[in-house]
Tab-separated table of N, CA and C and ligand atoms in Angstrom:
chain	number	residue	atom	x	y	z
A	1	UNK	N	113.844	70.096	156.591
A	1	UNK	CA	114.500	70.980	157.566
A	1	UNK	C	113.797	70.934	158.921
A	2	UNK	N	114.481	70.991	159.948
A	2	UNK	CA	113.802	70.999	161.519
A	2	UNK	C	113.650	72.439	161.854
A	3	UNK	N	112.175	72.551	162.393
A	3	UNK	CA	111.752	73.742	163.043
A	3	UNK	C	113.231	74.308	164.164
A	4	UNK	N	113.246	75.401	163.791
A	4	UNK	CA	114.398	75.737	164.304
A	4	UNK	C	113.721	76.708	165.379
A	5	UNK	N	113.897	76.825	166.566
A	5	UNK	CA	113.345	77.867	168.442
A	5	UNK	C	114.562	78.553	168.603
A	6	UNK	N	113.894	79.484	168.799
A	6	UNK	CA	115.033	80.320	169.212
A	6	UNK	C	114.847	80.227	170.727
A	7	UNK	N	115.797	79.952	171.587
A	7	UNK	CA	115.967	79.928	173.271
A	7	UNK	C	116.529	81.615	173.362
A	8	UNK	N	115.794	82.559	173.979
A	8	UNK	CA	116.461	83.749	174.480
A	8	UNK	C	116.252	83.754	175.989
A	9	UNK	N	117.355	84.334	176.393
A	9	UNK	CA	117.301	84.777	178.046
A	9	UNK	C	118.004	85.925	178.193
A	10	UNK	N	117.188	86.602	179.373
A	10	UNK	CA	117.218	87.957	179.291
A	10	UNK	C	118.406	88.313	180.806
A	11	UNK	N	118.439	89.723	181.431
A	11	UNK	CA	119.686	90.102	181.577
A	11	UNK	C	120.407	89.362	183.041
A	12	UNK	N	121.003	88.944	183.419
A	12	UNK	CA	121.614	88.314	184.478
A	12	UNK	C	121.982	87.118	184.748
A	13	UNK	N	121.120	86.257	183.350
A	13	UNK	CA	121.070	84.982	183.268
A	13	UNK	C	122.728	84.739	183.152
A	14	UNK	N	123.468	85.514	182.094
A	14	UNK	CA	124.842	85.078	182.461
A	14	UNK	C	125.547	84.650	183.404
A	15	UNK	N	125.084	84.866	184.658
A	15	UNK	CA	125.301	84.865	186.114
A	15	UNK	C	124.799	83.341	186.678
A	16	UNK	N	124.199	82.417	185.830
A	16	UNK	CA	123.261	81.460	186.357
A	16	UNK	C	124.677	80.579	187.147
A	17	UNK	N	124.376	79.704	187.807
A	17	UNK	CA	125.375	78.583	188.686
A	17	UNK	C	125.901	79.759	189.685
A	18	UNK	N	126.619	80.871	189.763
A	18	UNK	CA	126.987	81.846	190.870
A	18	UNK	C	125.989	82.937	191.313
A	19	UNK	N	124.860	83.110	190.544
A	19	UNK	CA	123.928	84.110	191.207
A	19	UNK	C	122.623	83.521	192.066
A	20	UNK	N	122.940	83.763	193.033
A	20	UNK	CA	121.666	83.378	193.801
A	20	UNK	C	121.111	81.910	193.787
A	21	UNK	N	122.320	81.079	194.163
A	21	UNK	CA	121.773	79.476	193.964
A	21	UNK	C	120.833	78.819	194.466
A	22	UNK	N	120.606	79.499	195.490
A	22	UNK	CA	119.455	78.733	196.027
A	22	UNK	C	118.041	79.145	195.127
A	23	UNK	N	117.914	80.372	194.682
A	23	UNK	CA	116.899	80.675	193.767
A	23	UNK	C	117.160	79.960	192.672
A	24	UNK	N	117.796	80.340	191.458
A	24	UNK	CA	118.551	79.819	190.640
A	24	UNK	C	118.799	78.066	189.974
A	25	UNK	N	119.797	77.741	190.649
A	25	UNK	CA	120.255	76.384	191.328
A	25	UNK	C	121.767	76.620	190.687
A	26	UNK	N	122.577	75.487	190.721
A	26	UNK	CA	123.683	75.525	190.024
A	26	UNK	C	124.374	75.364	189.035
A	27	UNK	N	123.353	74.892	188.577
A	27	UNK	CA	123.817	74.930	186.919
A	27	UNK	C	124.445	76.275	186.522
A	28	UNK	N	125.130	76.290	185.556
A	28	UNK	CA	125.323	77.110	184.671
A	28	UNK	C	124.909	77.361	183.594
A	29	UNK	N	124.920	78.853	182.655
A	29	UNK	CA	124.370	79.116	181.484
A	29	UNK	C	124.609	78.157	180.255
A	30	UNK	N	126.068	77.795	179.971
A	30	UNK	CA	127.066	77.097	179.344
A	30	UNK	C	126.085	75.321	179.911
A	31	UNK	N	125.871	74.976	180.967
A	31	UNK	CA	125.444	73.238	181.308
A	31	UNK	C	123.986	73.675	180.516
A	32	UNK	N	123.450	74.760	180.867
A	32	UNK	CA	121.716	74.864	180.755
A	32	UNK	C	121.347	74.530	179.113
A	33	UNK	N	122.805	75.531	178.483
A	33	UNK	CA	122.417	75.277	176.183
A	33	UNK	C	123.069	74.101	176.247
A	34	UNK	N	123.909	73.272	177.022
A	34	UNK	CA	124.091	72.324	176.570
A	34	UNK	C	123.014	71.131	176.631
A	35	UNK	N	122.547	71.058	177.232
A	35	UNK	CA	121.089	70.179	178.065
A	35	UNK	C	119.734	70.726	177.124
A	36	UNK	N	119.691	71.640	176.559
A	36	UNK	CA	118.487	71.923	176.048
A	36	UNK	C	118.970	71.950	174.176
A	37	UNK	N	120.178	72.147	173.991
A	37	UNK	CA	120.827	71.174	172.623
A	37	UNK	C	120.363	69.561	172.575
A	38	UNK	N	120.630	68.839	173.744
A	38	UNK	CA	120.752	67.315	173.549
A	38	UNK	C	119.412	67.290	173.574
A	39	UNK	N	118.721	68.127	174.546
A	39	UNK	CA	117.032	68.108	174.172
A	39	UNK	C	116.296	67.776	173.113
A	40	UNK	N	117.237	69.283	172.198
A	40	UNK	CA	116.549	69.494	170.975
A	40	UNK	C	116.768	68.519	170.120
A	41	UNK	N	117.703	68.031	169.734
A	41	UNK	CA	118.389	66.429	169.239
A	41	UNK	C	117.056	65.855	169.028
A	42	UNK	N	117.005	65.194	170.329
A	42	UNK	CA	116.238	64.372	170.105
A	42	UNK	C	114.664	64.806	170.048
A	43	UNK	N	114.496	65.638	170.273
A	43	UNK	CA	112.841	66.135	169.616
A	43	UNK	C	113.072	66.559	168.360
A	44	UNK	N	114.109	66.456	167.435
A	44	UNK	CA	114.327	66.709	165.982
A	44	UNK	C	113.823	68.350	165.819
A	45	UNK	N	114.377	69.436	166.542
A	45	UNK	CA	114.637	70.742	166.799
A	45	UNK	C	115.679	70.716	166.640
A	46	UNK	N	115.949	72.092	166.075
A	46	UNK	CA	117.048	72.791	165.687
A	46	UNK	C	117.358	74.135	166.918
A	47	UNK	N	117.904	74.345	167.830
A	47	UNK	CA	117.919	75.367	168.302
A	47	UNK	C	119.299	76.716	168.473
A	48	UNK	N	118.569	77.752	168.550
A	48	UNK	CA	119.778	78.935	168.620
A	48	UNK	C	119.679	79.207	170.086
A	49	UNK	N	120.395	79.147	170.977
A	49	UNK	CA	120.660	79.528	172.283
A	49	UNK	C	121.101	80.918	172.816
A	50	UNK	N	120.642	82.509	173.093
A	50	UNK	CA	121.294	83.596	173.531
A	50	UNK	C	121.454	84.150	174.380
A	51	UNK	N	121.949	84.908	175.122
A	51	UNK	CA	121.813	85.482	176.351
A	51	UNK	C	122.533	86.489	175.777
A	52	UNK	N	121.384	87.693	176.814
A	52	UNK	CA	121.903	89.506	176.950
A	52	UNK	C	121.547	90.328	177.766
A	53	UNK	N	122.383	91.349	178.278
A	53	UNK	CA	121.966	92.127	179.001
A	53	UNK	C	121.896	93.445	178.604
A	54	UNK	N	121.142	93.424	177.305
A	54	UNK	CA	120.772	94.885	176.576
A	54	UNK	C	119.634	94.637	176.347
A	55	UNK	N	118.436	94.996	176.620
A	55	UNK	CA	117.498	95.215	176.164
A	55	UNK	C	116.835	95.272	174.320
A	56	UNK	N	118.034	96.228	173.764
A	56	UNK	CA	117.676	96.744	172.399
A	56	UNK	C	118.156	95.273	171.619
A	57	UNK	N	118.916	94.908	172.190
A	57	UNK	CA	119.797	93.747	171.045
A	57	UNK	C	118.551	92.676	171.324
A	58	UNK	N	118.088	92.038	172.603
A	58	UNK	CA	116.889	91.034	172.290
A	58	UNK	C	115.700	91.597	171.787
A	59	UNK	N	115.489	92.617	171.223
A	59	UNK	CA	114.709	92.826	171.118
A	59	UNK	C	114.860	92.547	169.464
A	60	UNK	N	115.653	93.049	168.876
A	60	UNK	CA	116.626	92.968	167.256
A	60	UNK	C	116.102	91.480	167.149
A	61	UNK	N	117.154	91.194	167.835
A	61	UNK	CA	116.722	88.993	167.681
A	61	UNK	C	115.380	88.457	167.373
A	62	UNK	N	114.189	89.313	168.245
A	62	UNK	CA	112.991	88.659	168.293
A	62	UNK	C	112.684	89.046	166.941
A	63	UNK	N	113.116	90.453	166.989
A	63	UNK	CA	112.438	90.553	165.447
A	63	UNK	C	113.226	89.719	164.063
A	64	UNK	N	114.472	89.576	163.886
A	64	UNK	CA	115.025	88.933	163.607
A	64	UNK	C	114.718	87.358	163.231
A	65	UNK	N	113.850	86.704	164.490
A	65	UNK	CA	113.297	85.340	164.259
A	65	UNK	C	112.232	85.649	163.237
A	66	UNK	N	111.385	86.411	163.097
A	66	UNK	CA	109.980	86.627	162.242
A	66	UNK	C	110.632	86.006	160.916
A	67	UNK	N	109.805	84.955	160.529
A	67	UNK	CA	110.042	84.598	159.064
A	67	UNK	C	111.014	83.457	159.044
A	68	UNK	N	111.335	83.198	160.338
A	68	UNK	CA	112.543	82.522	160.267
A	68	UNK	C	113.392	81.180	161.205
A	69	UNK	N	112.686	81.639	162.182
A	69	UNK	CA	112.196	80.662	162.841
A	69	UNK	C	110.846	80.170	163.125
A	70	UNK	N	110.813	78.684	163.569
A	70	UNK	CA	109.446	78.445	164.197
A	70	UNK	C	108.711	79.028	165.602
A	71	UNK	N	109.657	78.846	166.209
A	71	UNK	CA	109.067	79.140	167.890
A	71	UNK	C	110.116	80.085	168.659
A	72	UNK	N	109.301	80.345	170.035
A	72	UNK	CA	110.401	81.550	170.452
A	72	UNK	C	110.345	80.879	171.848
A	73	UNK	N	111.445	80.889	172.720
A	73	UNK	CA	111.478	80.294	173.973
A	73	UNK	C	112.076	81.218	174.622
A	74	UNK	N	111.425	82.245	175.384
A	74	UNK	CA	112.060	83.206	176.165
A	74	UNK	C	111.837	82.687	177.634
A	75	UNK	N	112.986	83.234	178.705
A	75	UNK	CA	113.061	83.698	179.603
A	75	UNK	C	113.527	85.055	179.683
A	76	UNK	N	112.648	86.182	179.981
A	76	UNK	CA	112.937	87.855	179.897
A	76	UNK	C	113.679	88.117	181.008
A	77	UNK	N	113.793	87.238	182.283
A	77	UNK	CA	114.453	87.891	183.488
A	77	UNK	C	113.791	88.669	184.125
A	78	UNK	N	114.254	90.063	184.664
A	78	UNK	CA	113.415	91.302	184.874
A	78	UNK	C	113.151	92.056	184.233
A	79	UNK	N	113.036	91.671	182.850
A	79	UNK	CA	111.928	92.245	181.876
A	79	UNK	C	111.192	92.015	181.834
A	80	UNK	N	110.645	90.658	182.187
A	80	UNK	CA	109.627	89.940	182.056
A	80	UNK	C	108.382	90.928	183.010
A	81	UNK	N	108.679	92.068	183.866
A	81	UNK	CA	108.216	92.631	184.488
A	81	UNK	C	107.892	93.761	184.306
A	82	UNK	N	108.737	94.302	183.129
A	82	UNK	CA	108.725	95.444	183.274
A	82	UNK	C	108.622	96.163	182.043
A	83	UNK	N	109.003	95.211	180.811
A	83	UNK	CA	109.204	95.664	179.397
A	83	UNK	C	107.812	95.531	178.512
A	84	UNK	N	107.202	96.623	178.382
A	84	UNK	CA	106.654	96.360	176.856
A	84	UNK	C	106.733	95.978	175.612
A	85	UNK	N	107.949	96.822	175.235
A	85	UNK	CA	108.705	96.602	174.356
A	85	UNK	C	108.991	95.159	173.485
A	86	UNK	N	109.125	94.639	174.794
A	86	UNK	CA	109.639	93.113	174.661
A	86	UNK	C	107.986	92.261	174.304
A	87	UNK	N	107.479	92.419	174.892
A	87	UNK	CA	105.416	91.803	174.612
A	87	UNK	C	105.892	92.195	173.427
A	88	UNK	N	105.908	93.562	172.583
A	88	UNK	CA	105.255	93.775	171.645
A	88	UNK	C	105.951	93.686	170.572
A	89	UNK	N	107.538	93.405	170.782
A	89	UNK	CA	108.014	92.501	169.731
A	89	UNK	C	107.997	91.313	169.701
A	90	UNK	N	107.314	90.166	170.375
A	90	UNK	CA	107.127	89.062	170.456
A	90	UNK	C	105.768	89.233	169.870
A	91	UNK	N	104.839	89.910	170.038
A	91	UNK	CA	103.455	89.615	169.204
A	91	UNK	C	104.187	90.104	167.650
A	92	UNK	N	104.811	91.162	167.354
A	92	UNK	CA	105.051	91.507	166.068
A	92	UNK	C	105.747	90.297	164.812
A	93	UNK	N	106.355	89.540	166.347
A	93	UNK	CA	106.868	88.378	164.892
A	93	UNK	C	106.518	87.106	164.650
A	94	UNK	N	104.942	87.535	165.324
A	94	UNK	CA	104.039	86.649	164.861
A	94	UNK	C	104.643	84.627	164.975
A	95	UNK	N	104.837	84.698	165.884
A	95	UNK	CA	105.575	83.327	166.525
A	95	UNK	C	104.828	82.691	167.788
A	96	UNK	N	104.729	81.143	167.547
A	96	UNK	CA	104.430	81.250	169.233
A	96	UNK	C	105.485	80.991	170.341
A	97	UNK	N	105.374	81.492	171.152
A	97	UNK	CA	106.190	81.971	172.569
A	97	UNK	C	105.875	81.141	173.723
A	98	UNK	N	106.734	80.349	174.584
A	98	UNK	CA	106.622	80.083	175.526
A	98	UNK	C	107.659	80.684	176.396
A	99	UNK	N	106.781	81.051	177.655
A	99	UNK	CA	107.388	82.103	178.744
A	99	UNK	C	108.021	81.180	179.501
A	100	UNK	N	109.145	80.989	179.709
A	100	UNK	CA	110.021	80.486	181.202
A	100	UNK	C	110.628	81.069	182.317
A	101	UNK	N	110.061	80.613	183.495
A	101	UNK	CA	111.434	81.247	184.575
A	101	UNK	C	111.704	79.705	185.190
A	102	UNK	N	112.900	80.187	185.793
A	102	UNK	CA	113.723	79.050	186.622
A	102	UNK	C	112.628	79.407	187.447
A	103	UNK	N	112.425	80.249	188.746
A	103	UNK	CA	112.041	80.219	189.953
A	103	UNK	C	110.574	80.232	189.595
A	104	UNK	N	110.017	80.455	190.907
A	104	UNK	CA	108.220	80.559	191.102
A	104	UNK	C	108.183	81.989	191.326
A	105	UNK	N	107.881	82.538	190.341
A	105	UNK	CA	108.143	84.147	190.387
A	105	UNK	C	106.799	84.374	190.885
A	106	UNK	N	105.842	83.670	191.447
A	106	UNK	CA	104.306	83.506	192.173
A	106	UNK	C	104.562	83.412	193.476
A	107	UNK	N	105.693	83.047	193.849
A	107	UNK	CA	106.389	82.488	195.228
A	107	UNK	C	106.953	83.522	195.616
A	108	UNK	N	107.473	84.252	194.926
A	108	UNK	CA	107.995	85.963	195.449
A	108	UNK	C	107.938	87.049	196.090
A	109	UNK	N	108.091	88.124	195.460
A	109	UNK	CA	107.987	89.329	195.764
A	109	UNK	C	106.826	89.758	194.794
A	110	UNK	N	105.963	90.586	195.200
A	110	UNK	CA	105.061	90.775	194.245
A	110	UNK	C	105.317	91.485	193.099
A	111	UNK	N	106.035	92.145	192.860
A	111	UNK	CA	106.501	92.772	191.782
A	111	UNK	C	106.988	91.828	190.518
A	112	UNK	N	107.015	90.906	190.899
A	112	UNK	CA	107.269	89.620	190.155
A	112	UNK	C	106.134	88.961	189.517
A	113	UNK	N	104.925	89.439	190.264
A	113	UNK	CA	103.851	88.960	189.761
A	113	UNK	C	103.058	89.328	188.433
A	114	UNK	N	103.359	90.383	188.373
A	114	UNK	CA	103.464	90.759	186.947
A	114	UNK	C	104.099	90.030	185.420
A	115	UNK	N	103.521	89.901	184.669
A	115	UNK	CA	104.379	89.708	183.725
A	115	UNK	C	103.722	90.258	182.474
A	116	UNK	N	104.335	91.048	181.282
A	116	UNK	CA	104.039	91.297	179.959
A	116	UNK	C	104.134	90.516	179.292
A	117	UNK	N	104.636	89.627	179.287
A	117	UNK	CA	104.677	88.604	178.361
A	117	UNK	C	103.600	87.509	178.448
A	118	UNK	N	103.186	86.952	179.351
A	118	UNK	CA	102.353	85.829	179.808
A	118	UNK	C	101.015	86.197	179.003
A	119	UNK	N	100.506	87.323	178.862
A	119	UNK	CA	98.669	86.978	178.172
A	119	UNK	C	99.271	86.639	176.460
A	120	UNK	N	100.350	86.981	176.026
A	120	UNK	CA	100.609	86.544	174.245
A	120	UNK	C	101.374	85.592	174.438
A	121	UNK	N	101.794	84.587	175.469
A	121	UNK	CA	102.584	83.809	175.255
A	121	UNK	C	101.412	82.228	175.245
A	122	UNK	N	101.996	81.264	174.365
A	122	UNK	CA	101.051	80.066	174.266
A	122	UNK	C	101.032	79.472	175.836
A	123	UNK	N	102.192	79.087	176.429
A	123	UNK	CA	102.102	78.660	177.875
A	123	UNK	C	103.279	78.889	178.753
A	124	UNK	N	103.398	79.236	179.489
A	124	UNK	CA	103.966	79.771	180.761
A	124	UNK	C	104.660	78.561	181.736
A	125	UNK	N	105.948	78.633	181.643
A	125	UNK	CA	106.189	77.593	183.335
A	125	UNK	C	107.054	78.281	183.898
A	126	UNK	N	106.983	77.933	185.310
A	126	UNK	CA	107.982	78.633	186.028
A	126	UNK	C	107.921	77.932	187.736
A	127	UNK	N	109.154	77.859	187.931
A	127	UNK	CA	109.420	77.156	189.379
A	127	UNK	C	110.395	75.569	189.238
A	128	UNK	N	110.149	75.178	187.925
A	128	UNK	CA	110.792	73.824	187.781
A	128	UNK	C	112.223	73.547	187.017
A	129	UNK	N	112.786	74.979	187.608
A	129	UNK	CA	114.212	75.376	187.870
A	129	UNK	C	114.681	75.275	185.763
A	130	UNK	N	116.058	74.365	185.532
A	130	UNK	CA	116.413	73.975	184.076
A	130	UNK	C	115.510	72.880	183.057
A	131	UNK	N	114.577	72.314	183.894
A	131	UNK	CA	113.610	71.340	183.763
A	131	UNK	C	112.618	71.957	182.688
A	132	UNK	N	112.245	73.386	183.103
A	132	UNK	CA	111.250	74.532	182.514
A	132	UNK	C	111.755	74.217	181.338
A	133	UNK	N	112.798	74.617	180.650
A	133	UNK	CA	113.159	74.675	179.165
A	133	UNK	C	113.321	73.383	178.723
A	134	UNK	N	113.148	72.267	179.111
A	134	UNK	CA	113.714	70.997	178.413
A	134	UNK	C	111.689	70.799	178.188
A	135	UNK	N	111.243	71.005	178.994
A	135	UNK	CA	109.867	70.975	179.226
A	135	UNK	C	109.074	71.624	177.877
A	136	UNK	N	109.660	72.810	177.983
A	136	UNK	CA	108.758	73.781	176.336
A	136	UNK	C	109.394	73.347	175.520
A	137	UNK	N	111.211	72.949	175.547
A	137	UNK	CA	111.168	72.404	173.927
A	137	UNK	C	110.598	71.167	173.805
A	138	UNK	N	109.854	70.525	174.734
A	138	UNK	CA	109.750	69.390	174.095
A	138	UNK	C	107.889	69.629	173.850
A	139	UNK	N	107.134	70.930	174.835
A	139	UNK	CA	105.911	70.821	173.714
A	139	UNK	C	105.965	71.317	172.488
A	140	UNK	N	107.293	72.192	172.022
A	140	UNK	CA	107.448	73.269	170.768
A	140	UNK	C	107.956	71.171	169.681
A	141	UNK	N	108.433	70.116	170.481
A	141	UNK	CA	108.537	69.201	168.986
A	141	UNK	C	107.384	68.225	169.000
A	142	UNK	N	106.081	68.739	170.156
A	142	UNK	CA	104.965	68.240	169.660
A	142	UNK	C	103.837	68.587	169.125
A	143	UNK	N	104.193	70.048	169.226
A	143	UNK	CA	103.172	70.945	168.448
A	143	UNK	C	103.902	70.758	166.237
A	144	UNK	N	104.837	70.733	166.347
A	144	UNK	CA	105.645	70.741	165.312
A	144	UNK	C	105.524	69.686	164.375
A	145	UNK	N	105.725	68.801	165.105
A	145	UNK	CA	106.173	67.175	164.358
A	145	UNK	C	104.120	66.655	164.570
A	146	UNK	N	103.715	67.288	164.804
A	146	UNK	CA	101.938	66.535	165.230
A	146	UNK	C	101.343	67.873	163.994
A	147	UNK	N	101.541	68.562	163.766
A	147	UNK	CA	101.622	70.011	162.347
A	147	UNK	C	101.950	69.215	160.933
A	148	UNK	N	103.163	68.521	161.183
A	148	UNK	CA	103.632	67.698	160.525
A	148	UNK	C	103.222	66.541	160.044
A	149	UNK	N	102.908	65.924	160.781
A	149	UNK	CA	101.889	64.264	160.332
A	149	UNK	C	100.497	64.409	159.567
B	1	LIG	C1	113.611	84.857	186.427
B	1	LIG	C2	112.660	85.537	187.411
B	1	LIG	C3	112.753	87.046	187.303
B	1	LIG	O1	111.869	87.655	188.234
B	1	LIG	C4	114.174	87.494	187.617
B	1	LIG	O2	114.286	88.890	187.450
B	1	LIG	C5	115.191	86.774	186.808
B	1	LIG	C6	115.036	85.340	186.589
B	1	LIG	C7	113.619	83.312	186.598
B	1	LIG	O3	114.099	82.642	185.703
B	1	LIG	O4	113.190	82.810	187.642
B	1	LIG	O5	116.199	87.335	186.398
B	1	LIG	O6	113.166	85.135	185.103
């Protein structure tokens, strides 16, 4: 069976290709799981792709992965700023986590500079737009398949 990642993204992402393109870029949510599917393909990953703008429901999911998946691939959005909640169901299901943003949330507003998630997450990228996620799934099928050998 292939390590199966869960990809979550948190609230606005629905909006990706029409919100804020120049931050953003143009892709869409729909181009972004499709591109990080063909990813997973070929790094012999299995992935679940979600997006929400409820708080309580990603939070269900994370816990939800415990036991059950291998890896967790979040982008929190503006949770990523602001939620505990969210840290501390990602340490609870005992997974490792890589943090993504599209933008350089370092490049910002400072309030951005923050993040809860980043000290429990294994590694962090951000600024290298849809690139970011093709990027962690592909260290989540070398941590995996190198576990494996
Ligand atoms: C984001 C950065 C966050 O600060 C912002 O609230 C988002 C998207 C990113 O991917 O660059 O919604 O996570």
């Amino acid at each position: 069976m292939k390590p199966l990642i869960l990809v979550l993204n948190g609230p606005n992402l629905n909006l990706l290709g029409a919100r804020e393109p120049t931050q953003y870029g143009h892709e869409t949510l729909a181009d972004l799981a499709q591109s990080c599917a063909a990813s997973a393909q070929q790094l012999g990953l299995d992935i679940e792709f979600r997006q929400t703008n409820h708080e309580g429901e990603l939070i269900d999911w994370i816990h939800a992965a415990r036991g059950r998946c291998s890896g967790i691939l979040i982008n929190p959005g503006a949770w990523t700023h602001t939620s505990v909640a969210i840290r501390d169901a990602l340490v609870a299901c005992e997974l490792p986590v890589i943090e993504v943003h599209l933008s350089n949330v370092h490049k910002r507003e400072p309030f951005r500079h923050l993040s809860f998630v980043s000290s429990i997450a294994i590694g962090v990228i951000c600024g290298l737009g849809t690139q970011g996620y093709r990027s962690a799934l592909s260290y989540f099928g070398q941590l995996f398949h190198e576990d494996a050998a």
